[in-house]
mmCIF file of N, CA and C in Angstrom:
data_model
loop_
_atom_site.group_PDB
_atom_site.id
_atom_site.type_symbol
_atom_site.label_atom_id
_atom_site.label_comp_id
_atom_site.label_asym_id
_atom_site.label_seq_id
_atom_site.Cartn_x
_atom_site.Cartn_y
_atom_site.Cartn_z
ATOM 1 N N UNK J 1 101.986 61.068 106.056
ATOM 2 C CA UNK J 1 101.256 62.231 105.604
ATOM 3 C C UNK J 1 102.115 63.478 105.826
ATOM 4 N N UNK J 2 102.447 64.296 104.906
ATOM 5 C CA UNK J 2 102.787 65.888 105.112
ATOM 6 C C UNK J 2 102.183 66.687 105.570
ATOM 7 N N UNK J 3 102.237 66.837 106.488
ATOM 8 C CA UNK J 3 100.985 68.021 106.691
ATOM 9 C C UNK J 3 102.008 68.976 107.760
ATOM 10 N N UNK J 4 101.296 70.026 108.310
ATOM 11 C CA UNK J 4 101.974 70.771 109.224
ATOM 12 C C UNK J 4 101.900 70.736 110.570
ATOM 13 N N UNK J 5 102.429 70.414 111.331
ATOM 14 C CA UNK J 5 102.404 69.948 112.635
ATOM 15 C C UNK J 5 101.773 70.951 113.844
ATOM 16 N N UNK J 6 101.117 70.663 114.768
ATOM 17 C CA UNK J 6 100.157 71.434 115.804
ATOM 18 C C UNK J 6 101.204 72.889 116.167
ATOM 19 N N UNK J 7 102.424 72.485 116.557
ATOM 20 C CA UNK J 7 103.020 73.982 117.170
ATOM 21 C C UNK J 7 103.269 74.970 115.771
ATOM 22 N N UNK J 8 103.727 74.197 114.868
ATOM 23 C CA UNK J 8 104.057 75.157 113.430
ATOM 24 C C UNK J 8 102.267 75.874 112.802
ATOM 25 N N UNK J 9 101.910 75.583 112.949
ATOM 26 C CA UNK J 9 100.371 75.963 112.819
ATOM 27 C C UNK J 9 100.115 77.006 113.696
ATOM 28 N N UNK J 10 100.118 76.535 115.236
ATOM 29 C CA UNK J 10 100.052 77.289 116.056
ATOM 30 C C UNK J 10 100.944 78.883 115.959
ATOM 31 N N UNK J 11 102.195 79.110 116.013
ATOM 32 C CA UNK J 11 103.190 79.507 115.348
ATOM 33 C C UNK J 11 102.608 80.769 114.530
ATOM 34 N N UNK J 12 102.055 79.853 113.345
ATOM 35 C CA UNK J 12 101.698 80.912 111.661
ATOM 36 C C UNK J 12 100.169 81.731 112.299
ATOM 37 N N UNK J 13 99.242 81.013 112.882
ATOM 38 C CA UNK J 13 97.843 81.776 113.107
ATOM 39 C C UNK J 13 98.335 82.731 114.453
ATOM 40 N N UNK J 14 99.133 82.938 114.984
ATOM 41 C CA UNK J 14 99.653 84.182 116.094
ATOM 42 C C UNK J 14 100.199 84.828 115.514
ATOM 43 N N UNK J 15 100.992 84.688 114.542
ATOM 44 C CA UNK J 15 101.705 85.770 113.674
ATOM 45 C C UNK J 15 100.628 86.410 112.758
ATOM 46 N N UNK J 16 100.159 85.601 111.910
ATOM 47 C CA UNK J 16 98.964 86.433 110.920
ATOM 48 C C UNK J 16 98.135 87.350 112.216
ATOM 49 N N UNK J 17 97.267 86.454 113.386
ATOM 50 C CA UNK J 17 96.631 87.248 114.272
ATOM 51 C C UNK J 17 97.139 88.249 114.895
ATOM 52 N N UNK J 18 98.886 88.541 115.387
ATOM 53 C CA UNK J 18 98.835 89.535 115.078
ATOM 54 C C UNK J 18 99.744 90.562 114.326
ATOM 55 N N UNK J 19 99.952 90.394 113.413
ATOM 56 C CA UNK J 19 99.647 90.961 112.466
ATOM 57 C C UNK J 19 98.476 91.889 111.768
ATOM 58 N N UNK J 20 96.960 91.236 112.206
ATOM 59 C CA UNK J 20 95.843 92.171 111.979
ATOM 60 C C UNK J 20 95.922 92.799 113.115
ATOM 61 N N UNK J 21 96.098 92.273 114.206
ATOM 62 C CA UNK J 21 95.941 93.078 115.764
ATOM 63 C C UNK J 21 96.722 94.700 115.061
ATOM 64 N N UNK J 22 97.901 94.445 114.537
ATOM 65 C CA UNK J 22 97.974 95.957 114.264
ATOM 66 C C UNK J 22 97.786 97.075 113.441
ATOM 67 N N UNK J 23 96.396 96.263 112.517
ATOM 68 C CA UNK J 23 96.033 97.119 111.621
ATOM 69 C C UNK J 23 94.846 97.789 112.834
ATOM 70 N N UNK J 24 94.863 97.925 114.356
ATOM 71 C CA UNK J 24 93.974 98.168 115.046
ATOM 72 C C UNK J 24 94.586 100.012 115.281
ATOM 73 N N UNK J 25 95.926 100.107 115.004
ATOM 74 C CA UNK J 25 96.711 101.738 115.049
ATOM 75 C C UNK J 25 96.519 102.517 114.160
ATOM 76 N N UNK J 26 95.558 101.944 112.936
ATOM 77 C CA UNK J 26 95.409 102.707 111.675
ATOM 78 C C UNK J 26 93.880 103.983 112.054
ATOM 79 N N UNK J 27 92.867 103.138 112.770
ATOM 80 C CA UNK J 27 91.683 104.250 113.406
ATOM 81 C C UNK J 27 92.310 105.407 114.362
ATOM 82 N N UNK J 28 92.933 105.022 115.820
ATOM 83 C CA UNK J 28 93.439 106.048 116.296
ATOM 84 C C UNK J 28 94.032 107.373 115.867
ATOM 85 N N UNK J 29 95.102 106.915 114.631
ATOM 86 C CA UNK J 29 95.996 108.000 113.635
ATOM 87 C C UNK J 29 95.195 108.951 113.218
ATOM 88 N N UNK J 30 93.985 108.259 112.427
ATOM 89 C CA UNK J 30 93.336 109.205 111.206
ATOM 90 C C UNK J 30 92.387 109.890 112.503
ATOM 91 N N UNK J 31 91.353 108.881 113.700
ATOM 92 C CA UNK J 31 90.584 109.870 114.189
ATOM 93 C C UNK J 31 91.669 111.022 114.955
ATOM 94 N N UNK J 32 92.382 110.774 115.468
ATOM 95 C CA UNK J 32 93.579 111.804 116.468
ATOM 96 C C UNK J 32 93.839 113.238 115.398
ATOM 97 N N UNK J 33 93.921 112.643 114.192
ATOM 98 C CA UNK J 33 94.556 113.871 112.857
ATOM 99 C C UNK J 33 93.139 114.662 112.655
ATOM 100 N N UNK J 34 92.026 113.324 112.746
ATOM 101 C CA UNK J 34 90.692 114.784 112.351
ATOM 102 C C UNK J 34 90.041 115.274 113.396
ATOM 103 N N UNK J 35 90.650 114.923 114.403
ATOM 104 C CA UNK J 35 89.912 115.554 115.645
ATOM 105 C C UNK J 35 91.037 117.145 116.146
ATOM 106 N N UNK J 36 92.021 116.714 116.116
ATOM 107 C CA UNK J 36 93.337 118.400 115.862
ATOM 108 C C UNK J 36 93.107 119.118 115.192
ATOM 109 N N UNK J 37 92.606 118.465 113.903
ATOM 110 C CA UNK J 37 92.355 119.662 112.913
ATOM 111 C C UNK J 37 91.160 120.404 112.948
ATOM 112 N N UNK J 38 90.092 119.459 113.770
ATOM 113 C CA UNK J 38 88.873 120.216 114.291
ATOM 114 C C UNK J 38 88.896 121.540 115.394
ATOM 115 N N UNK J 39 90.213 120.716 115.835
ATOM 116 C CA UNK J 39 90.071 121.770 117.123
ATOM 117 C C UNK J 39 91.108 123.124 116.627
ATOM 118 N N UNK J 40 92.078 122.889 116.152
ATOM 119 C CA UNK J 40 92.584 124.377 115.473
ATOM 120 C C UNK J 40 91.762 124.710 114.789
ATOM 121 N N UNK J 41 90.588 124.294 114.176
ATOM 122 C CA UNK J 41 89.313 125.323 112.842
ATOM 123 C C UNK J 41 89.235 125.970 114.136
ATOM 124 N N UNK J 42 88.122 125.279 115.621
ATOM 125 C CA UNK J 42 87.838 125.835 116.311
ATOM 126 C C UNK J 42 87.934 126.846 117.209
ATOM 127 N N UNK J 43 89.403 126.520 117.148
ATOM 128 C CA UNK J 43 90.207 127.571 118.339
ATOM 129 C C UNK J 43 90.728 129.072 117.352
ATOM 130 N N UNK J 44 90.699 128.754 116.267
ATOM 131 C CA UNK J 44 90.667 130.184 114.779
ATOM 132 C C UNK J 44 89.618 130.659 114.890
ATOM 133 N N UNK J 45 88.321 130.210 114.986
ATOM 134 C CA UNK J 45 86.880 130.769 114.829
ATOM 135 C C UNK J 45 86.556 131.445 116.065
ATOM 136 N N UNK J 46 87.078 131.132 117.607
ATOM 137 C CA UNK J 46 86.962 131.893 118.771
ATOM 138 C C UNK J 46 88.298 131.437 119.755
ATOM 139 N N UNK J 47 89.159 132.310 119.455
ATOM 140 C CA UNK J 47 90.120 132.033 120.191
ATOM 141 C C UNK J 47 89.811 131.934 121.758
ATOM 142 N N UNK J 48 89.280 132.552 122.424
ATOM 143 C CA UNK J 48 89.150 132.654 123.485
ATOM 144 C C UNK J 48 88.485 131.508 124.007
ATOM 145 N N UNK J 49 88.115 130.708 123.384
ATOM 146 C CA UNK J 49 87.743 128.734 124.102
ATOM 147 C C UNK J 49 88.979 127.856 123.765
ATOM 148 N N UNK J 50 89.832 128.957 123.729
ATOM 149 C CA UNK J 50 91.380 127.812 123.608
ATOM 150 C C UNK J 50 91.442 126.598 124.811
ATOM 151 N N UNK J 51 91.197 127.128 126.119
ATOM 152 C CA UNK J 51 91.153 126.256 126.805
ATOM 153 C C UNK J 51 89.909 125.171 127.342
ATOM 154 N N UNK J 52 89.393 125.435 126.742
ATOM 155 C CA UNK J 52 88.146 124.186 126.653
ATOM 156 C C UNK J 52 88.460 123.612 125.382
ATOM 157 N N UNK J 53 88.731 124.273 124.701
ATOM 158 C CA UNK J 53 88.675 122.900 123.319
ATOM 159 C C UNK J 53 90.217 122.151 123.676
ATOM 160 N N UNK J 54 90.854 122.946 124.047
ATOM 161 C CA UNK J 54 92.556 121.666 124.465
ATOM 162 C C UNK J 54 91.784 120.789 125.758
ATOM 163 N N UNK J 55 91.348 121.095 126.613
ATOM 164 C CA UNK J 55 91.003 120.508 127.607
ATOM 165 C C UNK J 55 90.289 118.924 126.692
ATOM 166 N N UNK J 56 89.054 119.066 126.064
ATOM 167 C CA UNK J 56 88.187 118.374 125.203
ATOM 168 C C UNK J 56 88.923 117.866 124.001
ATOM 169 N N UNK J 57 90.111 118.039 123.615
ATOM 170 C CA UNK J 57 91.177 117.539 122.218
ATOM 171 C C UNK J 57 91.620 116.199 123.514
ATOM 172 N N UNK J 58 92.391 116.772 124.568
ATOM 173 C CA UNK J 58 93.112 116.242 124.784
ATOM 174 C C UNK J 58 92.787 114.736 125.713
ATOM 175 N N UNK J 59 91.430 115.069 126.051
ATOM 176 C CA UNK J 59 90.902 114.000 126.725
ATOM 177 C C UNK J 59 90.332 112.789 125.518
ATOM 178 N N UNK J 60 89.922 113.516 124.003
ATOM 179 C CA UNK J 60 89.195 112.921 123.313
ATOM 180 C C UNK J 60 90.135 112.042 122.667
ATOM 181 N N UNK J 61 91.356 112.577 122.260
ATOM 182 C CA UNK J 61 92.749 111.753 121.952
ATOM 183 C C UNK J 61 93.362 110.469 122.821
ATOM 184 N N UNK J 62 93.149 110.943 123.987
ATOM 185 C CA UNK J 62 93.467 109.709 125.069
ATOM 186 C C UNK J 62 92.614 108.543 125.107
ATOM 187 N N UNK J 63 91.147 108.749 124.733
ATOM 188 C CA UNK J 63 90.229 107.589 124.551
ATOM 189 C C UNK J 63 90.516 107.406 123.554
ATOM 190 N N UNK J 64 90.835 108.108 122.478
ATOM 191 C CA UNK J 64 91.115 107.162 121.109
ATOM 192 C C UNK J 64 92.419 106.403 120.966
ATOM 193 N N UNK J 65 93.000 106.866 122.119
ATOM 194 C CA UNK J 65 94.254 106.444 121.926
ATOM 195 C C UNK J 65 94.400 104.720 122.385
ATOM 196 N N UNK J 66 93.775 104.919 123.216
ATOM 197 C CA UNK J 66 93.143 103.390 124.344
ATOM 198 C C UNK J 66 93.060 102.569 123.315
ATOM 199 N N UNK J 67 92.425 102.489 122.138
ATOM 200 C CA UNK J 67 91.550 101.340 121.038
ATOM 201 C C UNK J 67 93.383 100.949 120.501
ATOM 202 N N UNK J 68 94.391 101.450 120.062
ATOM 203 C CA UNK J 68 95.624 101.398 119.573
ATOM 204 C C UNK J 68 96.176 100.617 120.769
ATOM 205 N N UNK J 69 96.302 100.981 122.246
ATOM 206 C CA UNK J 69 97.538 100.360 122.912
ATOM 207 C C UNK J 69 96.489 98.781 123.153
ATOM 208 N N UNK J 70 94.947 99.021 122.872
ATOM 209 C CA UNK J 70 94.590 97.199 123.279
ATOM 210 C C UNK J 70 95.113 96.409 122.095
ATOM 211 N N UNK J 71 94.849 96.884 120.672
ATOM 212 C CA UNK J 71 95.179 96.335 119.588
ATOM 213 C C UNK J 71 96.722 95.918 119.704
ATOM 214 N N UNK J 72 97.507 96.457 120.080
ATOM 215 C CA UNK J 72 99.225 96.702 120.160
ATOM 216 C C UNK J 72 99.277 95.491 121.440
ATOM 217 N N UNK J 73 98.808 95.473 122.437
ATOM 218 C CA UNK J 73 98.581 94.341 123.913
ATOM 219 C C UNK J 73 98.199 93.122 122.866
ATOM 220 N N UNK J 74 97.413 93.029 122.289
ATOM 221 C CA UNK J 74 96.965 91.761 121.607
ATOM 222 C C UNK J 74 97.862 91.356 120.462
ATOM 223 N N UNK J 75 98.738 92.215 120.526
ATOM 224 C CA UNK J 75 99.013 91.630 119.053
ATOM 225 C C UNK J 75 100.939 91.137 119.792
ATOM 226 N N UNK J 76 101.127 91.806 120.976
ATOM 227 C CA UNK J 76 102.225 91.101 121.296
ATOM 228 C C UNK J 76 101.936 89.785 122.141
ATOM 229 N N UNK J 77 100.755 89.723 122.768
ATOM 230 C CA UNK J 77 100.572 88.535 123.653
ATOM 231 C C UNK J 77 100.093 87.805 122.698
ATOM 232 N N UNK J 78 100.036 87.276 121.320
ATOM 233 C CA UNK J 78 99.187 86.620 120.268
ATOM 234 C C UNK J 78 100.976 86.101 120.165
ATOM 235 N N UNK J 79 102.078 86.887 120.404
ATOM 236 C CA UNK J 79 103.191 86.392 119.719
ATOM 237 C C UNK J 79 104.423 85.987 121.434
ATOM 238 N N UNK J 80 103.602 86.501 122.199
ATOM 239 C CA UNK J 80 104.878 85.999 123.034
ATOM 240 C C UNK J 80 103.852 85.591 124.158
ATOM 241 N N UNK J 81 103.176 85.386 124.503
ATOM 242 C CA UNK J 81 102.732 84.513 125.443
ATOM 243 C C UNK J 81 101.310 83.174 125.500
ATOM 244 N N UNK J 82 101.629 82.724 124.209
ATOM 245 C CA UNK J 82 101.082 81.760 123.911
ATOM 246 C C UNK J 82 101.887 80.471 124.992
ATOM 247 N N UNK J 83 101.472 79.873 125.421
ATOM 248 C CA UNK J 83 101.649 78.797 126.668
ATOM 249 C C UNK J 83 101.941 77.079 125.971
ATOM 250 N N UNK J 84 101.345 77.313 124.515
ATOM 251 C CA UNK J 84 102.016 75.648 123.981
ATOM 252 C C UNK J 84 102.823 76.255 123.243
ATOM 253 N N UNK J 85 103.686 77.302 123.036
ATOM 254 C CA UNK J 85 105.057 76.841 122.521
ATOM 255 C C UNK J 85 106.130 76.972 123.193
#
């Protein structure tokens, strides 16, 4: 029979998996870009909360940032620390 053997299988579904793992950096980008641009409208409309809205950009960026480095963790341990190959 031809077929494809357990590690070559194994192999192709860690690569495709991740592979999607890093379509997980595409949310962070766009929310990080519309959340800056929120906060310069904001910081134009009353300058003087410059430092509360950087304070609140910069914390809100770091949690979004979190969802990108798990996606990015999964998508290299999907390719290098699989244990049957």
């Amino acid at each position: 029979m031809n077929g494809i053997d357990s590690t070559t299988l194994i192999k192709a579904a860690s690569a495709i998996g991740a592979g999607l793992a890093m379509i997980a950096g595409i949310g962070p980008g766009i929310g990080e870009g519309y959340a800056a641009g929120k906060a310069v409208e904001a910081v134009a409309r009353q300058p003087e909360s410059q430092g509360t809205v950087t304070k609140t950009l910069l914390i809100g960026c770091a949690l979004a940032e979190t969802t990108g480095i798990y996606g990015l963790f999964i998508g290299l341990a999907l390719l290098f620390f699989n244990p049957l190959l």
